[in-house]
Amino acid sequence: MKLIENTEGLDIDIISGELDDNFSDLVFNTKKVVKDCLFVCIKGRNFDTHDAIDEIVKLGAKAVVVEKDIKRDDICVIKVDNTRAALARLSAAYFNHPSKKMKIIGITGTKGKTTSSHMLKKLLEQNAKVGLIGTNGITIGDIHRSTLNTTPESYELQKTFKECLDAGCEYVVMEVSSQAVMLKRIEGINFHIGIFTNISPDHIGPDEHKDFEEYLMYKSLFFKQCEKTIVNADDEHSDYVLKQSTSNEKYKFGKTGDFVINHINYISDKDFLGTSFCISCSDVIKDKYGIESVGDILVGIPGEFNVYNALSALSAAIICKVEPKVLQSALKDIKVNGRMEVAYSSHDIKIIIDYAHNAISTESLINTLRQYKPKRLVVVFGSGGNRSKDRRYSMGEICGKMADFSVVTADNSRYEKTEDIIADIVEKLSATGGKYITIPDRKEAIFYAIENSKPGDIIAIIGKGHEDYQEINGVRHHFLDREVVEECLEKMNEKN
């Protein structure tokens, strides 16, 4: 296929050989080289494929795309400013620009991307077929598969867009990480809507961003690719994001703005744990999209921050002209695996599964669940091995101070001993005077919490969320908190 000719926004310089634009394939992995392919050299964290051109030539590539001054007599060398950006634009051409034939909606932020994207998918799919790409994997209709990254590499991303298009999707909702922006994975994509949930210091370190300013900058760069921008007005950095945005339409949601939260109620019924609230819209939204307000919206995931997640999704859905009646009820039964997931709800007890795995997220979770006035709040948790010990110390201290009872257990111990991690947690937890028990086996710990529950309890099982494995000594064993909860409840029912 003619690839260079069909690639948009790509400036090239032929520095050796002659270009024959008929390629058999587009490749950037040395293990996937095929005869007459176009190979894009990428400098990765551990390996630079610019150094493997001898091997690439031997395997039959017709040309290589580079960002370094490399001249050879045995292959056509095409130089570009940035090979990651080139890979993204070439990949779009290779799959015949699928994103142009759908509406792509991207969601970025430190927290809330996964939940908001699932909520928006649920809202939009009342009227259309929707693809989903994010932390919890890729979903196209009934097909679901996992991903290595929140936002896949550009080739995989464009391939997924093509699959979505072939499946009849009108929309694709995707999470956009700051790493994806920095590594040019979304280069050249025109987003119908971009959503900013919030930002706080995270993903800062040697292999990520050098500081918060860089992290914020890359988050904001995303909005230069969006036709419409929606930001959380209650985040202190929202005005900065709006200033960086080049969108034709810019809107705010929150306690002020174009989509305003009103009348939040925290509901804990026999078969429902969540919130209800109303939205009032600005005159701009009323005039442009014909909606003044939406009342009595039910969201089946607990907490105020999930009201914000829902509001971000609802704002985008209003712009996409989803009917108010659909908006009111579509999120009542929403579930996002491992994100404040209500795994069980009855008159006596409620069980929550969440990914909270540091002090900030654990404190937020406990404060959220306190809004539902449980008689006891029981937290089942551990901490990951081969990670900063501050995380386990702080989680122990938070749970000791804020939970009514803690069940301290295993998480992903990796190459540490579970007992050593638990001892570190207990060192800080016991100093608070909080009540606790230690049960190293995570399955036994979950069974204990449920079997010894009391009427009015909320049990929060945290740390692993959507993960379907436990990593022990470098080996991943199948383990999913939700399955353990279901097994325990089933056995208890059999006894009764």
GROMACS .gro file of C-alpha atoms in nm:
model
  496
    1MET     CA    1   0.000   0.000   0.000
    2LYS     CA    2   0.106   0.361  -0.054
    3LEU     CA    3   0.170   0.480   0.300
    4ILE     CA    4   0.376   0.800   0.295
    5GLU     CA    5   0.148   0.949   0.029
    6ASN     CA    6  -0.162   0.892   0.244
    7THR     CA    7  -0.009   1.020   0.570
    8GLU     CA    8  -0.121   1.364   0.684
    9GLY     CA    9   0.101   1.619   0.858
   10LEU     CA   10   0.425   1.422   0.809
   11ASP     CA   11   0.739   1.612   0.702
   12ILE     CA   12   1.009   1.377   0.575
   13ASP     CA   13   1.364   1.398   0.445
   14ILE     CA   14   1.507   1.112   0.237
   15ILE     CA   15   1.867   1.103   0.359
   16SER     CA   16   1.976   0.789   0.173
   17GLY     CA   17   1.835   0.552  -0.090
   18GLU     CA   18   1.524   0.606  -0.300
   19LEU     CA   19   1.168   0.596  -0.170
   20ASP     CA   20   0.938   0.328  -0.310
   21ASP     CA   21   0.607   0.402  -0.136
   22ASN     CA   22   0.458   0.053  -0.176
   23PHE     CA   23   0.495  -0.118   0.160
   24SER     CA   24   0.371  -0.456   0.277
   25ASP     CA   25   0.325  -0.349   0.639
   26LEU     CA   26   0.398  -0.084   0.902
   27VAL     CA   27   0.619  -0.213   1.185
   28PHE     CA   28   0.795  -0.069   1.493
   29ASN     CA   29   0.884  -0.393   1.676
   30THR     CA   30   1.197  -0.579   1.562
   31LYS     CA   31   1.024  -0.911   1.633
   32LYS     CA   32   0.753  -0.831   1.374
   33VAL     CA   33   0.963  -0.725   1.075
   34VAL     CA   34   0.836  -0.867   0.744
   35LYS     CA   35   0.966  -0.837   0.388
   36ASP     CA   36   0.910  -0.497   0.224
   37CYS     CA   37   0.770  -0.333   0.540
   38LEU     CA   38   0.826   0.024   0.654
   39PHE     CA   39   1.001   0.013   0.992
   40VAL     CA   40   0.975   0.305   1.237
   41CYS     CA   41   1.269   0.328   1.479
   42ILE     CA   42   1.170   0.422   1.834
   43LYS     CA   43   1.394   0.511   2.126
   44GLY     CA   44   1.242   0.334   2.424
   45ARG     CA   45   1.322   0.329   2.793
   46ASN     CA   46   1.549   0.026   2.767
   47PHE     CA   47   1.625  -0.016   2.396
   48ASP     CA   48   1.666   0.205   2.091
   49THR     CA   49   1.570   0.032   1.765
   50HIS     CA   50   1.789   0.282   1.578
   51ASP     CA   51   2.069   0.052   1.698
   52ALA     CA   52   1.906  -0.254   1.534
   53ILE     CA   53   1.900  -0.140   1.172
   54ASP     CA   54   2.144  -0.415   1.065
   55GLU     CA   55   1.898  -0.675   1.190
   56ILE     CA   56   1.601  -0.488   1.038
   57VAL     CA   57   1.771  -0.485   0.697
   58LYS     CA   58   1.852  -0.857   0.716
   59LEU     CA   59   1.489  -0.934   0.796
   60GLY     CA   60   1.375  -0.762   0.475
   61ALA     CA   61   1.246  -0.415   0.560
   62LYS     CA   62   1.224  -0.187   0.256
   63ALA     CA   63   1.276   0.145   0.443
   64VAL     CA   64   1.333   0.280   0.791
   65VAL     CA   65   1.201   0.595   0.955
   66VAL     CA   66   1.456   0.755   1.188
   67GLU     CA   67   1.507   1.073   1.393
   68LYS     CA   68   1.887   1.045   1.391
   69ASP     CA   69   2.139   1.116   1.113
   70ILE     CA   70   2.183   0.764   0.976
   71LYS     CA   71   2.300   0.707   0.619
   72ARG     CA   72   2.317   0.361   0.463
   73ASP     CA   73   2.365   0.219   0.116
   74ASP     CA   74   2.146  -0.087   0.164
   75ILE     CA   75   1.808   0.065   0.260
   76CYS     CA   76   1.601   0.380   0.216
   77VAL     CA   77   1.638   0.601   0.523
   78ILE     CA   78   1.358   0.852   0.595
   79LYS     CA   79   1.431   1.115   0.858
   80VAL     CA   80   1.162   1.291   1.064
   81ASP     CA   81   1.174   1.523   1.364
   82ASN     CA   82   1.009   1.273   1.598
   83THR     CA   83   0.957   0.906   1.517
   84ARG     CA   84   0.685   0.857   1.780
   85ALA     CA   85   0.481   1.135   1.619
   86ALA     CA   86   0.556   0.984   1.277
   87LEU     CA   87   0.439   0.640   1.394
   88ALA     CA   88   0.109   0.788   1.509
   89ARG     CA   89   0.044   0.964   1.177
   90LEU     CA   90   0.161   0.666   0.971
   91SER     CA   91  -0.060   0.434   1.175
   92ALA     CA   92  -0.364   0.653   1.108
   93ALA     CA   93  -0.290   0.631   0.734
   94TYR     CA   94  -0.223   0.256   0.751
   95PHE     CA   95  -0.573   0.196   0.891
   96ASN     CA   96  -0.725   0.457   0.655
   97HIS     CA   97  -0.786   0.729   0.915
   98PRO     CA   98  -1.067   0.555   1.109
   99SER     CA   99  -1.098   0.823   1.380
  100LYS     CA  100  -1.220   1.073   1.120
  101LYS     CA  101  -1.530   0.861   1.061
  102MET     CA  102  -1.638   0.856   1.427
  103LYS     CA  103  -1.662   1.101   1.717
  104ILE     CA  104  -1.370   1.049   1.955
  105ILE     CA  105  -1.413   1.174   2.313
  106GLY     CA  106  -1.106   1.186   2.536
  107ILE     CA  107  -1.099   1.213   2.915
  108THR     CA  108  -0.788   1.318   3.106
  109GLY     CA  109  -0.711   1.393   3.471
  110THR     CA  110  -0.534   1.244   3.770
  111LYS     CA  111  -0.847   1.076   3.904
  112GLY     CA  112  -1.182   0.983   3.758
  113LYS     CA  113  -1.081   0.894   3.401
  114THR     CA  114  -1.187   0.530   3.422
  115THR     CA  115  -1.516   0.589   3.603
  116SER     CA  116  -1.611   0.890   3.389
  117SER     CA  117  -1.537   0.704   3.066
  118HIS     CA  118  -1.755   0.408   3.168
  119MET     CA  119  -2.033   0.647   3.265
  120LEU     CA  120  -2.015   0.834   2.936
  121LYS     CA  121  -2.018   0.509   2.740
  122LYS     CA  122  -2.333   0.403   2.926
  123LEU     CA  123  -2.502   0.734   2.850
  124LEU     CA  124  -2.410   0.746   2.482
  125GLU     CA  125  -2.493   0.383   2.410
  126GLN     CA  126  -2.859   0.449   2.481
  127ASN     CA  127  -2.864   0.596   2.128
  128ALA     CA  128  -2.552   0.466   1.952
  129LYS     CA  129  -2.282   0.201   1.954
  130VAL     CA  130  -1.978   0.307   2.156
  131GLY     CA  131  -1.621   0.177   2.184
  132LEU     CA  132  -1.425   0.218   2.508
  133ILE     CA  133  -1.047   0.237   2.560
  134GLY     CA  134  -0.882   0.278   2.899
  135THR     CA  135  -0.727   0.140   3.214
  136ASN     CA  136  -0.979  -0.145   3.244
  137GLY     CA  137  -0.915  -0.251   2.882
  138ILE     CA  138  -1.079  -0.217   2.542
  139THR     CA  139  -1.449  -0.287   2.496
  140ILE     CA  140  -1.617  -0.306   2.155
  141GLY     CA  141  -1.967  -0.449   2.180
  142ASP     CA  142  -1.939  -0.785   2.355
  143ILE     CA  143  -1.564  -0.807   2.291
  144HIS     CA  144  -1.331  -0.711   2.574
  145ARG     CA  145  -0.953  -0.734   2.601
  146SER     CA  146  -0.690  -0.595   2.834
  147THR     CA  147  -0.431  -0.331   2.750
  148LEU     CA  148  -0.079  -0.268   2.876
  149ASN     CA  149  -0.131   0.108   2.897
  150THR     CA  150  -0.418   0.339   2.986
  151THR     CA  151  -0.379   0.484   2.635
  152PRO     CA  152  -0.236   0.221   2.396
  153GLU     CA  153   0.062   0.281   2.167
  154SER     CA  154  -0.042   0.477   1.857
  155TYR     CA  155  -0.040   0.177   1.620
  156GLU     CA  156  -0.258  -0.027   1.859
  157LEU     CA  157  -0.480   0.276   1.914
  158GLN     CA  158  -0.544   0.328   1.542
  159LYS     CA  159  -0.599  -0.045   1.497
  160THR     CA  160  -0.861  -0.030   1.775
  161PHE     CA  161  -1.029   0.268   1.608
  162LYS     CA  162  -1.053   0.060   1.290
  163GLU     CA  163  -1.211  -0.229   1.486
  164CYS     CA  164  -1.459   0.014   1.643
  165LEU     CA  165  -1.550   0.155   1.301
  166ASP     CA  166  -1.591  -0.191   1.150
  167ALA     CA  167  -1.819  -0.285   1.442
  168GLY     CA  168  -2.046   0.010   1.368
  169CYS     CA  169  -1.940   0.243   1.648
  170GLU     CA  170  -2.040   0.607   1.617
  171TYR     CA  171  -1.840   0.710   1.923
  172VAL     CA  172  -1.519   0.604   2.092
  173VAL     CA  173  -1.469   0.712   2.454
  174MET     CA  174  -1.109   0.687   2.568
  175GLU     CA  175  -0.885   0.776   2.859
  176VAL     CA  176  -0.595   1.003   2.767
  177SER     CA  177  -0.292   0.979   2.996
  178SER     CA  178  -0.025   1.246   3.021
  179GLN     CA  179   0.227   0.981   2.914
  180ALA     CA  180   0.025   0.926   2.596
  181VAL     CA  181   0.048   1.297   2.516
  182MET     CA  182   0.419   1.311   2.597
  183LEU     CA  183   0.495   1.000   2.389
  184LYS     CA  184   0.285   1.123   2.093
  185ARG     CA  185   0.040   0.832   2.100
  186ILE     CA  186  -0.255   1.061   2.018
  187GLU     CA  187  -0.067   1.270   1.761
  188GLY     CA  188  -0.291   1.380   1.474
  189ILE     CA  189  -0.623   1.272   1.631
  190ASN     CA  190  -0.903   1.528   1.621
  191PHE     CA  191  -1.115   1.484   1.936
  192HIS     CA  192  -1.482   1.582   1.924
  193ILE     CA  193  -1.476   1.654   2.300
  194GLY     CA  194  -1.198   1.665   2.559
  195ILE     CA  195  -1.283   1.639   2.930
  196PHE     CA  196  -1.061   1.748   3.221
  197THR     CA  197  -1.160   1.585   3.553
  198ASN     CA  198  -0.895   1.715   3.797
  199ILE     CA  199  -0.521   1.718   3.860
  200SER     CA  200  -0.297   1.660   4.162
  201PRO     CA  201   0.071   1.561   4.198
  202ASP     CA  202   0.114   1.212   4.053
  203HIS     CA  203   0.318   1.028   3.789
  204ILE     CA  204   0.625   1.230   3.883
  205GLY     CA  205   0.958   1.049   3.877
  206PRO     CA  206   1.257   0.941   3.665
  207ASP     CA  207   1.049   0.741   3.416
  208GLU     CA  208   0.748   0.974   3.405
  209HIS     CA  209   0.737   1.354   3.451
  210LYS     CA  210   1.018   1.557   3.607
  211ASP     CA  211   0.780   1.775   3.812
  212PHE     CA  212   0.417   1.881   3.854
  213GLU     CA  213   0.454   2.168   3.609
  214GLU     CA  214   0.551   1.929   3.331
  215TYR     CA  215   0.269   1.692   3.427
  216LEU     CA  216   0.014   1.976   3.407
  217MET     CA  217   0.163   2.099   3.080
  218TYR     CA  218   0.117   1.763   2.907
  219LYS     CA  219  -0.235   1.726   3.041
  220SER     CA  220  -0.316   2.069   2.898
  221LEU     CA  221  -0.156   2.003   2.558
  222PHE     CA  222  -0.428   1.745   2.492
  223PHE     CA  223  -0.687   2.023   2.464
  224LYS     CA  224  -0.515   2.169   2.159
  225GLN     CA  225  -0.657   1.867   1.972
  226CYS     CA  226  -1.019   1.906   2.085
  227GLU     CA  227  -1.312   2.071   1.909
  228LYS     CA  228  -1.487   2.119   2.246
  229THR     CA  229  -1.338   2.136   2.596
  230ILE     CA  230  -1.516   2.059   2.924
  231VAL     CA  231  -1.333   2.122   3.253
  232ASN     CA  232  -1.401   2.077   3.624
  233ALA     CA  233  -1.457   2.435   3.743
  234ASP     CA  234  -1.381   2.334   4.102
  235ASP     CA  235  -1.025   2.224   4.024
  236GLU     CA  236  -0.779   2.508   4.088
  237HIS     CA  237  -0.599   2.444   3.757
  238SER     CA  238  -0.909   2.454   3.536
  239ASP     CA  239  -0.849   2.810   3.416
  240TYR     CA  240  -0.495   2.719   3.310
  241VAL     CA  241  -0.629   2.426   3.111
  242LEU     CA  242  -0.892   2.648   2.945
  243LYS     CA  243  -0.626   2.903   2.848
  244GLN     CA  244  -0.419   2.631   2.680
  245SER     CA  245  -0.721   2.490   2.497
  246THR     CA  246  -0.773   2.594   2.135
  247SER     CA  247  -1.129   2.457   2.124
  248ASN     CA  248  -1.411   2.646   1.957
  249GLU     CA  249  -1.639   2.569   2.253
  250LYS     CA  250  -1.526   2.573   2.618
  251TYR     CA  251  -1.746   2.476   2.912
  252LYS     CA  252  -1.719   2.429   3.289
  253PHE     CA  253  -1.895   2.186   3.524
  254GLY     CA  254  -1.913   2.179   3.903
  255LYS     CA  255  -2.059   2.403   4.172
  256THR     CA  256  -2.040   2.687   3.921
  257GLY     CA  257  -2.018   2.704   3.543
  258ASP     CA  258  -2.224   2.578   3.252
  259PHE     CA  259  -2.332   2.249   3.416
  260VAL     CA  260  -2.402   2.304   3.788
  261ILE     CA  261  -2.461   2.037   4.055
  262ASN     CA  262  -2.767   2.089   4.277
  263HIS     CA  263  -2.934   1.898   4.561
  264ILE     CA  264  -2.697   1.604   4.620
  265ASN     CA  265  -2.857   1.325   4.824
  266TYR     CA  266  -2.667   1.023   4.959
  267ILE     CA  267  -2.890   0.717   4.931
  268SER     CA  268  -2.841   0.387   5.113
  269ASP     CA  269  -3.139   0.162   5.046
  270LYS     CA  270  -3.163  -0.216   5.057
  271ASP     CA  271  -3.050  -0.262   4.697
  272PHE     CA  272  -2.895   0.076   4.619
  273LEU     CA  273  -2.592   0.265   4.741
  274GLY     CA  274  -2.527   0.587   4.556
  275THR     CA  275  -2.646   0.941   4.498
  276SER     CA  276  -2.914   1.152   4.339
  277PHE     CA  277  -2.871   1.510   4.221
  278CYS     CA  278  -2.990   1.769   3.971
  279ILE     CA  279  -2.815   1.972   3.702
  280SER     CA  280  -2.890   2.330   3.604
  281CYS     CA  281  -2.745   2.457   3.276
  282SER     CA  282  -2.621   2.801   3.175
  283ASP     CA  283  -2.800   3.017   2.920
  284VAL     CA  284  -2.527   2.924   2.670
  285ILE     CA  285  -2.613   2.553   2.701
  286LYS     CA  286  -2.985   2.627   2.695
  287ASP     CA  287  -2.953   2.829   2.376
  288LYS     CA  288  -2.713   2.595   2.197
  289TYR     CA  289  -2.834   2.251   2.312
  290GLY     CA  290  -3.190   2.317   2.428
  291ILE     CA  291  -3.154   2.188   2.785
  292GLU     CA  292  -3.212   2.411   3.088
  293SER     CA  293  -3.196   2.149   3.364
  294VAL     CA  294  -3.201   1.778   3.439
  295GLY     CA  295  -3.357   1.658   3.764
  296ASP     CA  296  -3.342   1.349   3.984
  297ILE     CA  297  -3.038   1.182   3.828
  298LEU     CA  298  -2.954   0.852   4.000
  299VAL     CA  299  -2.592   0.729   4.013
  300GLY     CA  300  -2.528   0.382   4.152
  301ILE     CA  301  -2.170   0.451   4.266
  302PRO     CA  302  -2.118   0.613   4.609
  303GLY     CA  303  -1.964   0.948   4.688
  304GLU     CA  304  -1.941   1.314   4.595
  305PHE     CA  305  -1.638   1.261   4.371
  306ASN     CA  306  -1.848   1.017   4.169
  307VAL     CA  307  -2.109   1.291   4.137
  308TYR     CA  308  -1.832   1.492   3.971
  309ASN     CA  309  -1.739   1.195   3.750
  310ALA     CA  310  -2.103   1.158   3.654
  311LEU     CA  311  -2.139   1.531   3.589
  312SER     CA  312  -1.839   1.529   3.353
  313ALA     CA  313  -2.000   1.243   3.158
  314LEU     CA  314  -2.346   1.399   3.168
  315SER     CA  315  -2.209   1.732   3.039
  316ALA     CA  316  -2.056   1.558   2.738
  317ALA     CA  317  -2.375   1.358   2.683
  318ILE     CA  318  -2.581   1.679   2.678
  319ILE     CA  319  -2.346   1.821   2.415
  320CYS     CA  320  -2.394   1.496   2.220
  321LYS     CA  321  -2.770   1.558   2.244
  322VAL     CA  322  -2.869   1.262   2.462
  323GLU     CA  323  -3.227   1.310   2.586
  324PRO     CA  324  -3.280   1.425   2.950
  325LYS     CA  325  -3.500   1.121   3.031
  326VAL     CA  326  -3.209   0.895   2.939
  327LEU     CA  327  -2.970   1.102   3.151
  328GLN     CA  328  -3.188   1.060   3.460
  329SER     CA  329  -3.187   0.682   3.472
  330ALA     CA  330  -2.897   0.546   3.265
  331LEU     CA  331  -2.645   0.558   3.552
  332LYS     CA  332  -2.864   0.401   3.819
  333ASP     CA  333  -2.713   0.055   3.767
  334ILE     CA  334  -2.366   0.169   3.659
  335LYS     CA  335  -2.076  -0.047   3.773
  336VAL     CA  336  -1.708   0.011   3.708
  337ASN     CA  337  -1.491  -0.285   3.800
  338GLY     CA  338  -1.285  -0.204   4.105
  339ARG     CA  339  -1.381   0.166   4.122
  340MET     CA  340  -1.616   0.212   4.421
  341GLU     CA  341  -1.783  -0.102   4.291
  342VAL     CA  342  -2.088  -0.206   4.493
  343ALA     CA  343  -2.024  -0.580   4.497
  344TYR     CA  344  -2.317  -0.654   4.728
  345SER     CA  345  -2.597  -0.454   4.886
  346SER     CA  346  -2.863  -0.573   5.128
  347HIS     CA  347  -3.055  -0.437   5.423
  348ASP     CA  348  -2.784  -0.575   5.657
  349ILE     CA  349  -2.449  -0.512   5.488
  350LYS     CA  350  -2.292  -0.349   5.184
  351ILE     CA  351  -1.962  -0.453   5.026
  352ILE     CA  352  -1.745  -0.214   4.825
  353ILE     CA  353  -1.442  -0.303   4.611
  354ASP     CA  354  -1.204  -0.021   4.526
  355TYR     CA  355  -0.855   0.037   4.387
  356ALA     CA  356  -0.751   0.275   4.669
  357HIS     CA  357  -0.388   0.186   4.733
  358ASN     CA  358  -0.233   0.491   4.899
  359ALA     CA  359  -0.312   0.721   5.192
  360ILE     CA  360  -0.486   0.994   4.988
  361SER     CA  361  -0.722   0.757   4.806
  362THR     CA  362  -0.786   0.553   5.123
  363GLU     CA  363  -0.875   0.863   5.325
  364SER     CA  364  -1.102   0.983   5.044
  365LEU     CA  365  -1.276   0.644   5.028
  366ILE     CA  366  -1.337   0.631   5.404
  367ASN     CA  367  -1.469   0.987   5.412
  368THR     CA  368  -1.698   0.904   5.120
  369LEU     CA  369  -1.843   0.593   5.285
  370ARG     CA  370  -1.896   0.779   5.613
  371GLN     CA  371  -2.151   0.993   5.427
  372TYR     CA  372  -2.376   0.683   5.421
  373LYS     CA  373  -2.367   0.654   5.802
  374PRO     CA  374  -2.268   0.288   5.848
  375LYS     CA  375  -2.285   0.146   6.200
  376ARG     CA  376  -1.936   0.009   6.136
  377LEU     CA  377  -1.690   0.074   5.855
  378VAL     CA  378  -1.465  -0.230   5.805
  379VAL     CA  379  -1.163  -0.200   5.576
  380VAL     CA  380  -0.982  -0.502   5.429
  381PHE     CA  381  -0.643  -0.395   5.293
  382GLY     CA  382  -0.274  -0.464   5.247
  383SER     CA  383   0.005  -0.288   5.060
  384GLY     CA  384   0.221  -0.373   4.760
  385GLY     CA  385   0.570  -0.508   4.803
  386ASN     CA  386   0.884  -0.350   4.655
  387ARG     CA  387   0.727  -0.007   4.676
  388SER     CA  388   0.791   0.286   4.909
  389LYS     CA  389   0.734   0.184   5.271
  390ASP     CA  390   0.573   0.524   5.332
  391ARG     CA  391   0.266   0.396   5.148
  392ARG     CA  392   0.210   0.105   5.387
  393TYR     CA  393   0.287   0.315   5.695
  394SER     CA  394   0.044   0.588   5.593
  395MET     CA  395  -0.232   0.344   5.495
  396GLY     CA  396  -0.197   0.173   5.833
  397GLU     CA  397  -0.220   0.506   6.013
  398ILE     CA  398  -0.521   0.627   5.811
  399CYS     CA  399  -0.718   0.303   5.861
  400GLY     CA  400  -0.627   0.292   6.231
  401LYS     CA  401  -0.762   0.644   6.282
  402MET     CA  402  -1.060   0.639   6.048
  403ALA     CA  403  -1.196   0.283   6.015
  404ASP     CA  404  -1.396   0.110   6.287
  405PHE     CA  405  -1.215  -0.216   6.222
  406SER     CA  406  -0.928  -0.315   5.990
  407VAL     CA  407  -0.847  -0.657   5.844
  408VAL     CA  408  -0.482  -0.635   5.739
  409THR     CA  409  -0.386  -0.881   5.469
  410ALA     CA  410  -0.185  -0.939   5.151
  411ASP     CA  411  -0.184  -0.728   4.836
  412ASN     CA  412   0.076  -0.786   4.562
  413SER     CA  413   0.371  -0.884   4.780
  414ARG     CA  414   0.598  -0.918   4.475
  415TYR     CA  415   0.944  -1.012   4.608
  416GLU     CA  416   0.879  -0.921   4.972
  417LYS     CA  417   0.731  -1.142   5.242
  418THR     CA  418   0.365  -1.068   5.312
  419GLU     CA  419   0.431  -1.097   5.685
  420ASP     CA  420   0.697  -0.824   5.668
  421ILE     CA  421   0.462  -0.587   5.484
  422ILE     CA  422   0.185  -0.654   5.735
  423ALA     CA  423   0.427  -0.589   6.024
  424ASP     CA  424   0.508  -0.246   5.876
  425ILE     CA  425   0.138  -0.164   5.838
  426VAL     CA  426   0.059  -0.276   6.193
  427GLU     CA  427   0.347  -0.071   6.337
  428LYS     CA  428   0.163   0.249   6.249
  429LEU     CA  429  -0.193   0.115   6.278
  430SER     CA  430  -0.149  -0.018   6.633
  431ALA     CA  431  -0.005   0.314   6.748
  432THR     CA  432  -0.341   0.480   6.669
  433GLY     CA  433  -0.533   0.248   6.901
  434GLY     CA  434  -0.754   0.134   6.614
  435LYS     CA  435  -0.906  -0.215   6.621
  436TYR     CA  436  -0.764  -0.469   6.377
  437ILE     CA  437  -0.682  -0.829   6.296
  438THR     CA  438  -0.409  -0.966   6.068
  439ILE     CA  439  -0.492  -1.246   5.822
  440PRO     CA  440  -0.211  -1.290   5.563
  441ASP     CA  441  -0.421  -1.492   5.317
  442ARG     CA  442  -0.634  -1.238   5.126
  443LYS     CA  443  -0.914  -1.484   5.052
  444GLU     CA  444  -0.939  -1.581   5.419
  445ALA     CA  445  -0.935  -1.212   5.514
  446ILE     CA  446  -1.228  -1.131   5.285
  447PHE     CA  447  -1.422  -1.435   5.413
  448TYR     CA  448  -1.354  -1.327   5.773
  449ALA     CA  449  -1.481  -0.972   5.716
  450ILE     CA  450  -1.803  -1.091   5.552
  451GLU     CA  451  -1.873  -1.387   5.783
  452ASN     CA  452  -1.820  -1.170   6.091
  453SER     CA  453  -2.015  -0.872   5.964
  454LYS     CA  454  -2.285  -0.703   6.168
  455PRO     CA  455  -2.609  -0.538   6.053
  456GLY     CA  456  -2.535  -0.189   5.928
  457ASP     CA  457  -2.176  -0.264   5.824
  458ILE     CA  458  -2.010  -0.131   5.513
  459ILE     CA  459  -1.712  -0.349   5.420
  460ALA     CA  460  -1.453  -0.188   5.193
  461ILE     CA  461  -1.208  -0.426   5.024
  462ILE     CA  462  -0.937  -0.203   4.883
  463GLY     CA  463  -0.602  -0.197   4.707
  464LYS     CA  464  -0.652  -0.425   4.407
  465GLY     CA  465  -0.980  -0.313   4.255
  466HIS     CA  466  -1.008  -0.443   3.899
  467GLU     CA  467  -0.684  -0.646   3.914
  468ASP     CA  468  -0.744  -1.015   3.847
  469TYR     CA  469  -0.415  -1.142   3.989
  470GLN     CA  470  -0.191  -1.153   4.294
  471GLU     CA  471   0.180  -1.116   4.225
  472ILE     CA  472   0.397  -1.332   4.452
  473ASN     CA  473   0.770  -1.382   4.392
  474GLY     CA  474   0.739  -1.257   4.036
  475VAL     CA  475   0.450  -1.490   3.946
  476ARG     CA  476   0.095  -1.368   3.887
  477HIS     CA  477  -0.174  -1.597   4.026
  478HIS     CA  478  -0.541  -1.548   3.932
  479PHE     CA  479  -0.721  -1.356   4.206
  480LEU     CA  480  -1.018  -1.123   4.180
  481ASP     CA  481  -1.170  -0.970   4.493
  482ARG     CA  482  -1.519  -0.974   4.343
  483GLU     CA  483  -1.504  -1.349   4.277
  484VAL     CA  484  -1.399  -1.413   4.638
  485VAL     CA  485  -1.690  -1.203   4.765
  486GLU     CA  486  -1.932  -1.398   4.544
  487GLU     CA  487  -1.789  -1.730   4.661
  488CYS     CA  488  -1.820  -1.632   5.027
  489LEU     CA  489  -2.180  -1.511   4.989
  490GLU     CA  490  -2.273  -1.827   4.800
  491LYS     CA  491  -2.134  -2.049   5.077
  492MET     CA  492  -2.313  -1.846   5.343
  493ASN     CA  493  -2.642  -1.883   5.153
  494GLU     CA  494  -2.593  -2.259   5.129
  495LYS     CA  495  -2.551  -2.279   5.506
  496ASN     CA  496  -2.869  -2.081   5.558
   0.00000   0.00000   0.00000
